[in-house]
XYZ file of C-alpha atoms in Angstrom:
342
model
C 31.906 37.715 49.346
C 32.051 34.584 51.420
C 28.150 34.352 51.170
C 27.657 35.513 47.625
C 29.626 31.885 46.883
C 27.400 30.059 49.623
C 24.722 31.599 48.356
C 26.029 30.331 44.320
C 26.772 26.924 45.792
C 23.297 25.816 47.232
C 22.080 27.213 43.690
C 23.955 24.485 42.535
C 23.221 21.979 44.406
C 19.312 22.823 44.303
C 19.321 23.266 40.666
C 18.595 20.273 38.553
C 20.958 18.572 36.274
C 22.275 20.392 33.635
C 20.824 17.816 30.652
C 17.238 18.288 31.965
C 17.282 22.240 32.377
C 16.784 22.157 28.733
C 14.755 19.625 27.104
C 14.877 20.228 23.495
C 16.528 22.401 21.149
C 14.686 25.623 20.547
C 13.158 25.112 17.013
C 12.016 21.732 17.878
C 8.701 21.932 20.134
C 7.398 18.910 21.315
C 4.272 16.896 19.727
C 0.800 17.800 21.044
C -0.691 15.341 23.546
C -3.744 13.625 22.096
C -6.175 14.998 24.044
C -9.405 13.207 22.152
C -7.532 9.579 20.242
C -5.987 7.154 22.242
C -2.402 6.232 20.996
C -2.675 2.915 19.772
C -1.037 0.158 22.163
C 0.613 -1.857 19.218
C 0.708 0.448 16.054
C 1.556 -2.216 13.426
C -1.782 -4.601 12.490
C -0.687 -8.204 11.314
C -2.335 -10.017 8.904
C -2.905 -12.582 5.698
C -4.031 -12.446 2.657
C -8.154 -12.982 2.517
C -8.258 -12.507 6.278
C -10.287 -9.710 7.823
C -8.403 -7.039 9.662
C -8.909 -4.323 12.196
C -7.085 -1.354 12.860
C -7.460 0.118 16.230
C -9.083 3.754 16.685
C -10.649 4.929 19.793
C -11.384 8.154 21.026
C -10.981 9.276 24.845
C -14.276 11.354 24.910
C -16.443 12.750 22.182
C -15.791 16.437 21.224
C -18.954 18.120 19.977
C -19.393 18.265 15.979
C -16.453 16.156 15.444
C -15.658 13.962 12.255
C -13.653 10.734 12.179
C -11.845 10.470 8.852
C -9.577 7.413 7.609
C -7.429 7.415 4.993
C -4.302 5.277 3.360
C -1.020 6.792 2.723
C 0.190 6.071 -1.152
C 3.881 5.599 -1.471
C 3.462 5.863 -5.156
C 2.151 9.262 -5.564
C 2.513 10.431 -1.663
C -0.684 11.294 -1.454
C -3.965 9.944 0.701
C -7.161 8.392 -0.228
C -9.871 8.786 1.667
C -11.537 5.502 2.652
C -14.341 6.067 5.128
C -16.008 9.521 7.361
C -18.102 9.051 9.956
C -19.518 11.613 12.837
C -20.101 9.108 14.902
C -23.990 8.676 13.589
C -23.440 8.220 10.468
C -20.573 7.408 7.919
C -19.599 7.415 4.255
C -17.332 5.251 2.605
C -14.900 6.080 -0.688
C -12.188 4.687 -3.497
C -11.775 0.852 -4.246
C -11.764 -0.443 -0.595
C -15.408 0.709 -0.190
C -17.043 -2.677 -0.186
C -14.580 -4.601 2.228
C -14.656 -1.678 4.714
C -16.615 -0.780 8.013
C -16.690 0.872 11.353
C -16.170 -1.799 13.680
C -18.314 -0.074 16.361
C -18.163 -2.173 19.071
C -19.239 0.972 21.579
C -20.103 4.672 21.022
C -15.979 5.261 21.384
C -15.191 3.099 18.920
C -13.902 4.292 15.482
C -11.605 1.404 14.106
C -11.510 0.441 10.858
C -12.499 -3.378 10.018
C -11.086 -4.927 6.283
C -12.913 -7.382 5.165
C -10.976 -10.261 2.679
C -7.746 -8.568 3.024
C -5.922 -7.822 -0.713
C -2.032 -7.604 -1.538
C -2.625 -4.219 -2.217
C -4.022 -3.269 1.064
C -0.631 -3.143 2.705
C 0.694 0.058 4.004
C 0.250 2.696 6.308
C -3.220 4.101 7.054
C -4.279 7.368 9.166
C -7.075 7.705 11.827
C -7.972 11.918 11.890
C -10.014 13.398 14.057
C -11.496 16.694 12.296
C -12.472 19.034 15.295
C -11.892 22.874 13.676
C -8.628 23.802 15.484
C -7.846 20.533 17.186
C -7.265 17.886 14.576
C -4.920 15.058 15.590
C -4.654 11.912 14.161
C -2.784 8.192 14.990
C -1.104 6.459 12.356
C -1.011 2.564 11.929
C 0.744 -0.042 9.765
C -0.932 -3.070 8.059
C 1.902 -5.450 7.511
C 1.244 -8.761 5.309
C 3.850 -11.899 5.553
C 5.182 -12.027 2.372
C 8.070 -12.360 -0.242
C 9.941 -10.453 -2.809
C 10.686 -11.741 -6.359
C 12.447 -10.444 -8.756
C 10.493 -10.699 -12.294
C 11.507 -10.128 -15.965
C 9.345 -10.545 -19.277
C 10.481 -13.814 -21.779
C 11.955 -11.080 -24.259
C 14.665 -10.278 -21.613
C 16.451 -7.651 -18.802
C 14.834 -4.114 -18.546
C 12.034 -4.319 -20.910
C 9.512 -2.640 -18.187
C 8.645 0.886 -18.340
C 6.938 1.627 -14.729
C 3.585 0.956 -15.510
C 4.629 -2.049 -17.688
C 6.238 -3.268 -14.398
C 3.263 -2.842 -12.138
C 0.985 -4.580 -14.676
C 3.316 -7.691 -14.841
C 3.384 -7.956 -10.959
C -0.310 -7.845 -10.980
C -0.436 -10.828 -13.644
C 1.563 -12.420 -11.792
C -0.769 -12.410 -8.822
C 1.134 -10.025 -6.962
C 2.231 -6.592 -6.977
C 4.876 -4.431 -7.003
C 6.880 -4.041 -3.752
C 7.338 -1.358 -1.658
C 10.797 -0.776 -0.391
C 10.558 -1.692 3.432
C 9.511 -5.036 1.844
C 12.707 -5.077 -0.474
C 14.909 -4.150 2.187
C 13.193 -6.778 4.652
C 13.710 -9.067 1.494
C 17.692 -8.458 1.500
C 18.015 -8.830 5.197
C 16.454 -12.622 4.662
C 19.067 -13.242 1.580
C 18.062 -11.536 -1.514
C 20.554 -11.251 -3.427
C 19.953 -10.145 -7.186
C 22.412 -8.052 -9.892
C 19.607 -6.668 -11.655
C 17.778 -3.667 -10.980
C 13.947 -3.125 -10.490
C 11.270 -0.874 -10.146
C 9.345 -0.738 -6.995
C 5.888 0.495 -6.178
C 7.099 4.176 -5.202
C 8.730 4.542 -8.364
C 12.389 4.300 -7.802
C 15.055 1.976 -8.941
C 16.740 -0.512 -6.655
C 19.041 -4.001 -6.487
C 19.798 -5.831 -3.239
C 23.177 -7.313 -3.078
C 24.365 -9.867 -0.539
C 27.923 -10.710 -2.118
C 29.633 -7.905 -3.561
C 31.011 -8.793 -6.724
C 32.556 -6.961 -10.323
C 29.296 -7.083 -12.678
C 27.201 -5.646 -9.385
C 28.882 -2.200 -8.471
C 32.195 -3.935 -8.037
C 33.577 -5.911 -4.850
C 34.741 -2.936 -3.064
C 31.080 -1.760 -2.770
C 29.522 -3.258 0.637
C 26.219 -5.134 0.740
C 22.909 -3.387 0.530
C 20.344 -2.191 -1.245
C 22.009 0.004 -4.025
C 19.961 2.726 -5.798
C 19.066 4.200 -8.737
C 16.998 6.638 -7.183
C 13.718 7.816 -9.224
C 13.693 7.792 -12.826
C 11.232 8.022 -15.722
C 8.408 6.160 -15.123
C 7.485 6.398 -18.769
C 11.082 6.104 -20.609
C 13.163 4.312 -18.331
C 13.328 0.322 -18.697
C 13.955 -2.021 -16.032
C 12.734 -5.363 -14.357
C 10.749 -4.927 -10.776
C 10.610 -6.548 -7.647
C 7.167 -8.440 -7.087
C 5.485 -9.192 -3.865
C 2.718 -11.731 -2.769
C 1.432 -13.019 0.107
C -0.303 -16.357 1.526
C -3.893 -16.812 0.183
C -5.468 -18.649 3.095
C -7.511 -21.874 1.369
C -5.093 -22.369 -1.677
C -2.796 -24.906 -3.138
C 0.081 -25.223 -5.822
C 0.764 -28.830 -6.659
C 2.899 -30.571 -9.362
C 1.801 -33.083 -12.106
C 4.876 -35.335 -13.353
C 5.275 -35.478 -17.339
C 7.020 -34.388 -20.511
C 4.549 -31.916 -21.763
C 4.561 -28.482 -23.825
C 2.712 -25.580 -22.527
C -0.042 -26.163 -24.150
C -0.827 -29.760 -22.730
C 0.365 -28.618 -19.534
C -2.287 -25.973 -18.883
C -4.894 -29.082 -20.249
C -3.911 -31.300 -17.873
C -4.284 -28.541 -14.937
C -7.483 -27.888 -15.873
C -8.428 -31.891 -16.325
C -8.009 -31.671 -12.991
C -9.822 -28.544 -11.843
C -7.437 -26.456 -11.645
C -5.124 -23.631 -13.653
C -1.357 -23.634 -14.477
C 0.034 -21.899 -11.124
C 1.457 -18.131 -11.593
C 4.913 -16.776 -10.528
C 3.595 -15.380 -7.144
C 1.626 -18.500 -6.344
C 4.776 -20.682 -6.665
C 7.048 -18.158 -4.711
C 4.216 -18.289 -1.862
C 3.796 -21.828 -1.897
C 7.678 -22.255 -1.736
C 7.690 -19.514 1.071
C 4.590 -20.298 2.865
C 3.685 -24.113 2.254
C 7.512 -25.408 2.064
C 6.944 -26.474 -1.724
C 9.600 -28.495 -2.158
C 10.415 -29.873 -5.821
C 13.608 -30.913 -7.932
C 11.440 -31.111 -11.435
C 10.965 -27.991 -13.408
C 7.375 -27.277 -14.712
C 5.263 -25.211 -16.918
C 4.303 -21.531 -15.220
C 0.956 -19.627 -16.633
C 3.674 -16.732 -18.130
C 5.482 -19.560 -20.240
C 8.719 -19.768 -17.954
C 9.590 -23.288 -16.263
C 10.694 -23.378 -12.607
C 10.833 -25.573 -9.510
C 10.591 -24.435 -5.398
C 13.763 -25.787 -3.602
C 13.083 -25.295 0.472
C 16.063 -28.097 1.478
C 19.089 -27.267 -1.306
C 21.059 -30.320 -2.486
C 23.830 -31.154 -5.036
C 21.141 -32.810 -7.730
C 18.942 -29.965 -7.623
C 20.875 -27.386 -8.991
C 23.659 -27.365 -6.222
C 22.973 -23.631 -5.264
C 23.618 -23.901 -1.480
C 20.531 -21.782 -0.648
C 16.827 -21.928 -0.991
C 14.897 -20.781 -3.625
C 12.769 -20.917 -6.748
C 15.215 -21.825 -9.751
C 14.338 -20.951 -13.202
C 15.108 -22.787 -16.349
C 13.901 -19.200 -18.005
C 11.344 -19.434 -21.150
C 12.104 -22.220 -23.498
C 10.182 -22.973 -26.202
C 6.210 -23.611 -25.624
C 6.701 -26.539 -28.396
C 9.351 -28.020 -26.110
C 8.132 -31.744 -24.354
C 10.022 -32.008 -21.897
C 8.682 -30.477 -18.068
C 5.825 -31.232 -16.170
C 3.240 -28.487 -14.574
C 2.637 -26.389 -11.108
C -1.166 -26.115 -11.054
C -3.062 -23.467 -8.609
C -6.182 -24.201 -6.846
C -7.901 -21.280 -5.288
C -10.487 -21.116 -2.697
């Protein structure tokens, strides 16, 4: 008896610690080692607007009759598009981002994926497969533009959009719709707004800073309160636009008491165009725009950028871009944000 419980003892001791006999639950096996991709040393690419971008995809050692495939995951329809397939001799490339794209190449290894004059809509998550019969693996990577959220709303009022009336405005607007990572980054920097929007996935959303009655009531806490999915052709809402930087522009303001009309004249006396909503929002986030007088937008509303908040410009204690709404195009009596591109 005496050395049956020896015997258990140095068991014991010799065995290893209880939390590493077991690994992982059964039912939860753990993910396959990439045997042919490398993993990707920093899996999120940054990058501007009109820049050119590359996202990292190298293989270990070339399997015979393999195929390199990339595609982008959709949030709005959660599918993937196919954007390029190579076999490593030769490649074809697919969808809208066919001309910016290439292999980048740089040795027979090499399979990363070069963008060329990078667009809003290029954002988002993209997937590097190897196609090898029973072997397939693939690395994912993020490409993540600086940007900013704004909420947006037609002259004829609050939820007037149907879904695709949402995403169109965005787009004239010279930015699109946001995805929600970028609202929720968006509330963590101060967004606060009481109306709901539509955002590029197709759901309804509103981020709220300071709880308050008309916004869910006070006893709610802060967040990013949702309405969950709805009908993208029957249900009416604003959205939640984003833009970026565009590396080479300008929004600048000319002084006066003009309508619309004379305002977009005297943009274009000077070369230019009467600025859109997104252009002012990234040269107030991006180029410190910083202006007490309201002026003329292309969509007909009148705003001005505040970066450094003070009592005679509006006396909101935080920054932002302020908005005297749509008055009347007739109306003398603002001067004009003008946009110069590249």
């Amino acid at each position: 008896m005496h050395r049956l419980l020896l015997l258990g003892c140095l068991w014991l001791l010799a065995a290893p610690p209880a939390s590493n006999i077991f690994q992982r639950p059964t039912g939860s096996p753990a993910p396959p080692r990439l045997q042919y991709l490398l993993e990707p040393l920093h899996p999120t690419v940054h990058t501007q607007r009109g820049a050119t971008a590359t996202l990292p995809c190298v293989l270990r050692t070339l399997p015979r009759n393999y195929r390199v495939k990339w595609s982008k995951v959709e949030p709005a329809n959660y599918g993937e598009s196919i954007i390029i397939i190579t076999n490593g001799l030769y490649h074809k490339n697919y969808g809208p981002l066919s001309p910016r794209v290439h292999l980048r190449h740089s040795h027979r290894y090499d399979a990363s994926l070069t963008i060329t004059n990078v667009a809003l809509e290029d954002e988002g998550r993209y997937r590097c497969q190897l196609v090898n019969g029973l072997e397939d693996e693939s690395v994912s990577l993020m490409l993540h533009l600086e940007g900013v959220v704004f909420p947006y709303q037609p002259s004829n009022g609050r939820y007037k959009f149907n879904y695709h009336e949402a995403k169109r405005a965005c787009e004239q607007q010279d930015s699109r719709l946001a995805t929600y990572q970028q609202l929720y980054k968006a509330w963590t920097e101060g967004l606060d707004w009481c109306n709901a929007g539509w955002i590029l996935d197709g759901t309804v959303h509103y981020p709220i800073i300071n709880s308050r009655e008309p916004c869910g009531g006070r006893l709610l806490l802060p967040g990013v309160r949702t309405y969950g999915a709805r009908d993208k052709q029957k249900d009416r809402f604003d959205a939640f636009c984003f833009t970026s930087a565009l590396q080479g522009s300008q929004v600048y303001f000319i002084r006066g008491h003009l309508n619309f009309k004379e305002a977009g004249q005297a943009c274009r006396t000077h070369g230019a165009a009467l600025a859109k909503v997104g252009q002012l929002y990234s040269a107030w986030k991006f180029s410190q725009l910083d202006r007490c007088d309201g002026g003329w937008l292309a969509d007909g509303s009148v705003r001005y950028p505040i970066t450094t908040p003070r009592e005679r410009c509006g006396g909101l204690p935080d920054p932002g871009v302020r908005s005297f709404g749509f008055p009347s195009k007739e109306l003398r009596a603002y001067g004009t944000y003008c946009f110069v591109g590249k």
